[in-house]
Amino acid sequence: MIVLSAEIDRRFDLRLIGAFIQIGAVLVSWRMVFDPGIDWATGSAPLWDVLLGYAGAIALLSGAWLLTRKRGRLGNMVMLESAVWLLAGVFASVLLDRLLGAAEGDHWGFGLLAAVWEMPAVVQMYRLRAGGAWAWWCRLGLALIFGTVALLMAALMMILSNPLITSGELVIGPVVANSLAVAYLPLAIVLAVAALKLTHLPRFARLGFAALSGVFVVLYLGLAIRHAWWGPDLSVQDIKDGELYTYTVAMLIASALGLWIGFSRRSDLLRKMAMWGVALTIAKVFLIDMNGLTGLTRVASFLGLGLSLAALAWINRKMTEQWERGVEPE
């Protein structure tokens, strides 16, 4: 019905039918997320029904969005586009949940729930573009409610079901493609999308979303490295030398990558963050890594660190010269 309404509007320029399109997008989203929504999709529903329900709704709403785009209805486009992104994210989360099994109380279960609740919060903030004073405040209130629930789920994941501090909370799956990725990366992706797409929000809000996304990516990488060294149980009260050095190498790589991205995007903020990452890496090496080394091993470690830092300094200087000359970094 939404698609047919969009086609009628495209053919006959019936602006008032946009109210039905927007209400329809909200109702479809409600049915696919809340009632019966995720509980139905992750419960006893046959997989074919889930695929038909979500994929069909996403395809039809996408078609309606294309039709409203031709007519140039901003309100309709915002509502339909946000509904498509919401259902696509929920659909991906549902498939992950069905692939891994019941997740209640597990770290990746709380992580998926946090991502699922954060999606409608981001959608409501995106819909603020559509205008309307009463609707604006209503959407902002819904965004705060959904965001608060997502924050609660993330807190439960970090405190009650954190494999690092909770004995018996084991990591499932192989290194990298494990339950840690399901717990942290979907939420990080949702926050990153918010930072990129919510261009109408204040700059500090977008930076906050980007910072939170980075925090969850860093947590995932750190726990994934520990998983590689210790296996499923991360709560072991010990740390290996090789694990410490792996963290250092990862920090150096992340700093170099951040430096390159900062210069390619001409972002002074990213450049400063990358240099702070280098400084933090140096502090970690001198204060932590070198304590357990003696003799030639310590000399070789200092030499490797010095060469890496010298390479980063050279890259920084060359990029600065290109930036000052107005030449795009290669």
Tab-separated table of C-alpha atoms in Angstrom:
chain	number	residue	atom	x	y	z
A	1	MET	CA	0.000	0.000	0.000
A	2	ILE	CA	2.902	2.360	0.719
A	3	VAL	CA	4.430	1.645	-2.687
A	4	LEU	CA	1.101	2.208	-4.450
A	5	SER	CA	0.591	5.470	-2.546
A	6	ALA	CA	4.058	6.661	-3.577
A	7	GLU	CA	3.278	5.793	-7.209
A	8	ILE	CA	-0.044	7.669	-7.049
A	9	ASP	CA	1.744	10.716	-5.654
A	10	ARG	CA	4.378	10.496	-8.386
A	11	ARG	CA	1.766	10.375	-11.141
A	12	PHE	CA	-0.843	12.815	-9.866
A	13	ASP	CA	1.111	15.080	-7.485
A	14	LEU	CA	-1.068	14.349	-4.431
A	15	ARG	CA	0.969	15.861	-1.592
A	16	LEU	CA	-1.577	14.962	1.105
A	17	ILE	CA	-1.086	11.250	0.493
A	18	GLY	CA	2.382	11.694	2.016
A	19	ALA	CA	0.787	11.521	5.479
A	20	PHE	CA	-0.340	7.956	4.758
A	21	ILE	CA	3.142	7.064	3.458
A	22	GLN	CA	4.822	8.350	6.618
A	23	ILE	CA	2.335	6.695	8.971
A	24	GLY	CA	2.679	3.454	7.010
A	25	ALA	CA	6.471	3.546	7.343
A	26	VAL	CA	6.122	3.974	11.120
A	27	LEU	CA	3.611	1.117	11.431
A	28	VAL	CA	5.688	-1.267	9.346
A	29	SER	CA	8.754	-0.421	11.448
A	30	TRP	CA	6.777	-1.001	14.638
A	31	ARG	CA	5.565	-4.396	13.469
A	32	MET	CA	9.019	-5.544	12.380
A	33	VAL	CA	10.862	-4.293	15.472
A	34	PHE	CA	8.482	-4.407	18.450
A	35	ASP	CA	5.148	-6.179	17.842
A	36	PRO	CA	5.692	-9.042	17.095
A	37	GLY	CA	9.090	-7.859	15.924
A	38	ILE	CA	12.381	-9.227	17.179
A	39	ASP	CA	10.896	-11.642	19.728
A	40	TRP	CA	8.967	-13.361	16.944
A	41	ALA	CA	11.890	-13.318	14.497
A	42	THR	CA	14.391	-14.790	16.957
A	43	GLY	CA	11.925	-17.222	18.512
A	44	SER	CA	9.795	-19.904	16.953
A	45	ALA	CA	9.236	-18.246	13.571
A	46	PRO	CA	10.409	-20.331	10.590
A	47	LEU	CA	13.453	-18.915	8.846
A	48	TRP	CA	11.547	-18.567	5.573
A	49	ASP	CA	8.914	-16.392	7.255
A	50	VAL	CA	11.642	-14.184	8.726
A	51	LEU	CA	13.382	-13.811	5.362
A	52	LEU	CA	10.110	-13.026	3.598
A	53	GLY	CA	8.980	-10.567	6.266
A	54	TYR	CA	12.143	-8.500	6.587
A	55	ALA	CA	13.571	-8.776	3.072
A	56	GLY	CA	10.147	-8.145	1.549
A	57	ALA	CA	9.492	-5.076	3.702
A	58	ILE	CA	12.967	-3.680	2.982
A	59	ALA	CA	12.581	-4.202	-0.770
A	60	LEU	CA	9.114	-2.592	-0.928
A	61	LEU	CA	10.074	0.379	1.259
A	62	SER	CA	13.160	0.895	-0.911
A	63	GLY	CA	10.937	0.954	-3.983
A	64	ALA	CA	8.655	3.502	-2.337
A	65	TRP	CA	11.691	5.631	-1.462
A	66	LEU	CA	12.787	5.645	-5.114
A	67	LEU	CA	9.320	6.779	-6.189
A	68	THR	CA	9.146	9.604	-3.609
A	69	ARG	CA	12.643	10.680	-4.591
A	70	LYS	CA	11.446	11.318	-8.135
A	71	ARG	CA	8.756	13.635	-6.772
A	72	GLY	CA	11.181	15.261	-4.300
A	73	ARG	CA	9.130	14.874	-1.101
A	74	LEU	CA	11.700	15.438	1.657
A	75	GLY	CA	9.474	14.272	4.547
A	76	ASN	CA	8.486	11.067	2.773
A	77	MET	CA	12.079	10.393	1.719
A	78	VAL	CA	13.410	10.831	5.261
A	79	MET	CA	10.789	8.520	6.776
A	80	LEU	CA	11.225	5.803	4.156
A	81	GLU	CA	15.019	5.960	4.077
A	82	SER	CA	15.251	5.743	7.857
A	83	ALA	CA	12.801	2.813	7.898
A	84	VAL	CA	14.900	0.952	5.315
A	85	TRP	CA	18.103	1.430	7.317
A	86	LEU	CA	16.365	0.449	10.550
A	87	LEU	CA	14.892	-2.767	9.164
A	88	ALA	CA	18.150	-3.674	7.410
A	89	GLY	CA	20.060	-3.362	10.681
A	90	VAL	CA	17.451	-5.290	12.665
A	91	PHE	CA	17.345	-7.977	9.972
A	92	ALA	CA	21.128	-8.414	10.144
A	93	SER	CA	20.969	-8.638	13.949
A	94	VAL	CA	18.175	-11.213	13.781
A	95	LEU	CA	20.166	-13.375	11.368
A	96	LEU	CA	23.226	-13.197	13.642
A	97	ASP	CA	21.108	-14.186	16.630
A	98	ARG	CA	19.569	-17.141	14.803
A	99	LEU	CA	22.999	-18.221	13.569
A	100	LEU	CA	24.521	-18.273	17.060
A	101	GLY	CA	21.472	-19.431	19.001
A	102	ALA	CA	19.750	-18.007	22.082
A	103	ALA	CA	21.779	-15.126	23.519
A	104	GLU	CA	19.917	-14.039	26.639
A	105	GLY	CA	22.427	-12.936	29.286
A	106	ASP	CA	25.512	-13.482	27.127
A	107	HIS	CA	27.857	-10.642	26.209
A	108	TRP	CA	26.996	-10.874	22.544
A	109	GLY	CA	23.290	-11.046	23.355
A	110	PHE	CA	23.451	-7.778	25.281
A	111	GLY	CA	25.596	-6.291	22.505
A	112	LEU	CA	23.046	-7.176	19.840
A	113	LEU	CA	20.222	-5.781	21.979
A	114	ALA	CA	22.179	-2.551	22.455
A	115	ALA	CA	22.672	-2.249	18.687
A	116	VAL	CA	19.014	-3.027	17.994
A	117	TRP	CA	17.799	-0.368	20.462
A	118	GLU	CA	20.329	2.167	19.211
A	119	MET	CA	19.039	1.796	15.642
A	120	PRO	CA	15.579	3.345	16.284
A	121	ALA	CA	17.282	6.073	18.354
A	122	VAL	CA	19.452	6.986	15.359
A	123	VAL	CA	16.424	6.717	13.057
A	124	GLN	CA	14.433	9.172	15.199
A	125	MET	CA	17.346	11.610	15.197
A	126	TYR	CA	17.595	11.275	11.423
A	127	ARG	CA	13.868	12.007	11.113
A	128	LEU	CA	14.379	15.347	12.865
A	129	ARG	CA	15.220	16.628	9.375
A	130	ALA	CA	11.601	16.210	8.318
A	131	GLY	CA	10.532	19.273	10.347
A	132	GLY	CA	7.360	20.059	12.287
A	133	ALA	CA	7.595	21.474	15.829
A	134	TRP	CA	5.409	18.895	17.600
A	135	ALA	CA	6.831	15.980	15.622
A	136	TRP	CA	10.376	17.259	16.278
A	137	TRP	CA	9.960	17.080	20.057
A	138	CYS	CA	8.196	13.726	19.828
A	139	ARG	CA	11.039	12.233	17.781
A	140	LEU	CA	13.635	13.692	20.119
A	141	GLY	CA	11.861	12.137	23.125
A	142	LEU	CA	11.702	8.741	21.415
A	143	ALA	CA	15.388	9.001	20.509
A	144	LEU	CA	16.249	9.654	24.158
A	145	ILE	CA	14.145	6.694	25.331
A	146	PHE	CA	15.602	4.272	22.795
A	147	GLY	CA	19.120	5.583	23.388
A	148	THR	CA	18.770	5.153	27.158
A	149	VAL	CA	17.710	1.520	26.745
A	150	ALA	CA	20.638	0.933	24.354
A	151	LEU	CA	23.002	2.490	26.904
A	152	LEU	CA	21.602	0.178	29.603
A	153	MET	CA	22.126	-2.894	27.408
A	154	ALA	CA	25.699	-1.773	26.660
A	155	ALA	CA	26.353	-1.257	30.376
A	156	LEU	CA	25.091	-4.765	31.141
A	157	MET	CA	27.391	-6.119	28.436
A	158	MET	CA	30.381	-4.254	29.863
A	159	ILE	CA	29.714	-5.029	33.550
A	160	LEU	CA	27.697	-8.211	34.043
A	161	SER	CA	28.719	-10.185	30.938
A	162	ASN	CA	32.212	-8.914	30.223
A	163	PRO	CA	34.413	-11.968	29.423
A	164	LEU	CA	37.416	-10.109	30.798
A	165	ILE	CA	36.054	-9.779	34.339
A	166	THR	CA	33.257	-12.364	34.528
A	167	SER	CA	34.330	-15.920	35.232
A	168	GLY	CA	32.467	-18.438	33.098
A	169	GLU	CA	31.591	-15.925	30.348
A	170	LEU	CA	33.372	-17.679	27.505
A	171	VAL	CA	34.085	-16.388	24.003
A	172	ILE	CA	32.454	-18.433	21.253
A	173	GLY	CA	33.983	-18.995	17.834
A	174	PRO	CA	37.405	-18.599	16.224
A	175	VAL	CA	39.707	-15.629	16.657
A	176	VAL	CA	38.401	-12.421	15.012
A	177	ALA	CA	35.096	-13.958	13.797
A	178	ASN	CA	33.832	-14.692	17.290
A	179	SER	CA	31.113	-13.671	19.725
A	180	LEU	CA	33.139	-10.558	20.624
A	181	ALA	CA	32.627	-9.307	17.064
A	182	VAL	CA	28.873	-9.834	17.423
A	183	ALA	CA	28.858	-8.031	20.777
A	184	TYR	CA	30.872	-4.934	19.881
A	185	LEU	CA	31.028	-4.370	16.123
A	186	PRO	CA	27.295	-3.980	15.284
A	187	LEU	CA	26.964	-1.310	17.964
A	188	ALA	CA	30.140	0.380	16.706
A	189	ILE	CA	28.772	0.353	13.144
A	190	VAL	CA	25.452	1.901	14.210
A	191	LEU	CA	27.283	4.686	16.073
A	192	ALA	CA	29.604	5.260	13.106
A	193	VAL	CA	26.609	5.551	10.767
A	194	ALA	CA	25.104	8.074	13.190
A	195	ALA	CA	28.304	10.135	13.084
A	196	LEU	CA	28.323	10.101	9.276
A	197	LYS	CA	24.621	10.496	8.460
A	198	LEU	CA	23.302	12.853	11.154
A	199	THR	CA	24.837	15.920	9.548
A	200	HIS	CA	22.042	18.162	10.854
A	201	LEU	CA	23.093	17.568	14.468
A	202	PRO	CA	25.682	19.749	16.262
A	203	ARG	CA	29.312	18.863	15.636
A	204	PHE	CA	29.956	17.812	19.245
A	205	ALA	CA	27.135	15.238	19.033
A	206	ARG	CA	28.602	13.674	15.897
A	207	LEU	CA	32.064	13.632	17.473
A	208	GLY	CA	30.550	11.890	20.491
A	209	PHE	CA	29.044	9.180	18.290
A	210	ALA	CA	32.376	8.756	16.493
A	211	ALA	CA	34.271	8.544	19.788
A	212	LEU	CA	31.886	5.910	21.189
A	213	SER	CA	32.183	3.908	17.983
A	214	GLY	CA	35.960	4.029	18.285
A	215	VAL	CA	35.785	2.902	21.919
A	216	PHE	CA	33.807	-0.220	21.031
A	217	VAL	CA	36.167	-1.026	18.136
A	218	VAL	CA	39.182	-0.685	20.461
A	219	LEU	CA	37.514	-2.890	23.078
A	220	TYR	CA	36.801	-5.532	20.465
A	221	LEU	CA	40.377	-5.492	19.146
A	222	GLY	CA	41.864	-5.673	22.640
A	223	LEU	CA	39.662	-8.569	23.698
A	224	ALA	CA	40.238	-10.325	20.352
A	225	ILE	CA	44.011	-10.168	20.935
A	226	ARG	CA	43.543	-11.628	24.418
A	227	HIS	CA	41.317	-14.329	22.918
A	228	ALA	CA	44.105	-15.203	20.485
A	229	TRP	CA	46.534	-15.726	23.378
A	230	TRP	CA	44.308	-17.304	26.030
A	231	GLY	CA	41.465	-18.996	24.212
A	232	PRO	CA	37.774	-18.826	25.259
A	233	ASP	CA	38.380	-17.861	28.914
A	234	LEU	CA	39.608	-14.243	29.093
A	235	SER	CA	39.178	-13.882	32.862
A	236	VAL	CA	42.544	-15.512	33.615
A	237	GLN	CA	44.402	-13.302	36.098
A	238	ASP	CA	47.604	-13.113	34.092
A	239	ILE	CA	49.101	-11.584	30.969
A	240	LYS	CA	51.748	-12.974	28.644
A	241	ASP	CA	54.714	-11.062	27.268
A	242	GLY	CA	53.683	-11.836	23.710
A	243	GLU	CA	50.232	-10.473	24.445
A	244	LEU	CA	51.743	-7.185	25.662
A	245	TYR	CA	53.822	-6.830	22.518
A	246	THR	CA	50.831	-7.648	20.322
A	247	TYR	CA	48.947	-4.742	21.905
A	248	THR	CA	51.917	-2.473	21.148
A	249	VAL	CA	52.060	-3.540	17.504
A	250	ALA	CA	48.300	-3.036	17.160
A	251	MET	CA	48.603	0.467	18.665
A	252	LEU	CA	51.377	1.368	16.235
A	253	ILE	CA	49.372	0.109	13.256
A	254	ALA	CA	46.254	1.972	14.435
A	255	SER	CA	48.268	5.194	14.901
A	256	ALA	CA	49.784	4.904	11.423
A	257	LEU	CA	46.359	4.192	9.898
A	258	GLY	CA	44.818	7.137	11.757
A	259	LEU	CA	47.632	9.380	10.553
A	260	TRP	CA	47.054	8.350	6.934
A	261	ILE	CA	43.276	8.799	7.166
A	262	GLY	CA	43.719	12.178	8.842
A	263	PHE	CA	45.905	13.480	6.040
A	264	SER	CA	43.833	11.931	3.250
A	265	ARG	CA	40.727	13.646	4.666
A	266	ARG	CA	42.691	16.768	5.691
A	267	SER	CA	41.427	16.381	9.253
A	268	ASP	CA	43.609	18.069	11.828
A	269	LEU	CA	41.617	16.334	14.602
A	270	LEU	CA	42.388	12.845	13.292
A	271	ARG	CA	46.022	13.796	12.846
A	272	LYS	CA	46.296	14.935	16.462
A	273	MET	CA	44.534	11.802	17.691
A	274	ALA	CA	46.991	9.651	15.723
A	275	MET	CA	49.970	11.468	17.238
A	276	TRP	CA	48.474	11.030	20.711
A	277	GLY	CA	48.224	7.330	19.886
A	278	VAL	CA	51.931	7.307	19.066
A	279	ALA	CA	52.713	9.055	22.369
A	280	LEU	CA	50.579	6.533	24.263
A	281	THR	CA	52.373	3.675	22.523
A	282	ILE	CA	55.762	5.077	23.547
A	283	ALA	CA	54.597	5.447	27.154
A	284	LYS	CA	53.300	1.859	27.182
A	285	VAL	CA	56.584	0.509	25.830
A	286	PHE	CA	58.769	2.283	28.376
A	287	LEU	CA	56.498	1.824	31.398
A	288	ILE	CA	55.181	-1.703	30.808
A	289	ASP	CA	56.741	-3.670	27.962
A	290	MET	CA	60.414	-3.173	28.844
A	291	ASN	CA	60.074	-4.283	32.477
A	292	GLY	CA	60.240	-7.967	31.630
A	293	LEU	CA	63.061	-7.763	29.055
A	294	THR	CA	66.796	-8.116	29.567
A	295	GLY	CA	69.941	-8.177	27.469
A	296	LEU	CA	69.771	-8.457	23.689
A	297	THR	CA	65.992	-8.874	23.703
A	298	ARG	CA	65.601	-5.431	25.237
A	299	VAL	CA	68.082	-3.951	22.738
A	300	ALA	CA	66.256	-5.536	19.792
A	301	SER	CA	62.910	-4.271	21.104
A	302	PHE	CA	64.249	-0.737	21.483
A	303	LEU	CA	65.679	-0.907	17.981
A	304	GLY	CA	62.389	-2.098	16.460
A	305	LEU	CA	60.433	0.581	18.312
A	306	GLY	CA	62.901	3.264	17.269
A	307	LEU	CA	62.713	2.270	13.612
A	308	SER	CA	58.905	2.230	13.713
A	309	LEU	CA	58.706	5.655	15.333
A	310	ALA	CA	61.290	7.044	12.913
A	311	ALA	CA	59.180	5.763	10.009
A	312	LEU	CA	56.058	7.390	11.455
A	313	ALA	CA	57.928	10.673	11.976
A	314	TRP	CA	59.169	10.585	8.368
A	315	ILE	CA	55.649	9.890	7.077
A	316	ASN	CA	54.289	12.732	9.205
A	317	ARG	CA	56.889	15.159	7.868
A	318	LYS	CA	56.322	14.194	4.206
A	319	MET	CA	52.553	14.473	4.564
A	320	THR	CA	52.897	17.840	6.284
A	321	GLU	CA	55.017	19.131	3.389
A	322	GLN	CA	52.422	17.946	0.867
A	323	TRP	CA	49.597	19.441	2.947
A	324	GLU	CA	51.342	22.819	3.120
A	325	ARG	CA	51.924	22.790	-0.639
A	326	GLY	CA	48.243	21.934	-1.215
A	327	VAL	CA	49.047	18.575	-2.797
A	328	GLU	CA	46.747	15.657	-2.068
A	329	PRO	CA	48.579	12.950	-0.065
A	330	GLU	CA	49.122	9.729	-1.985
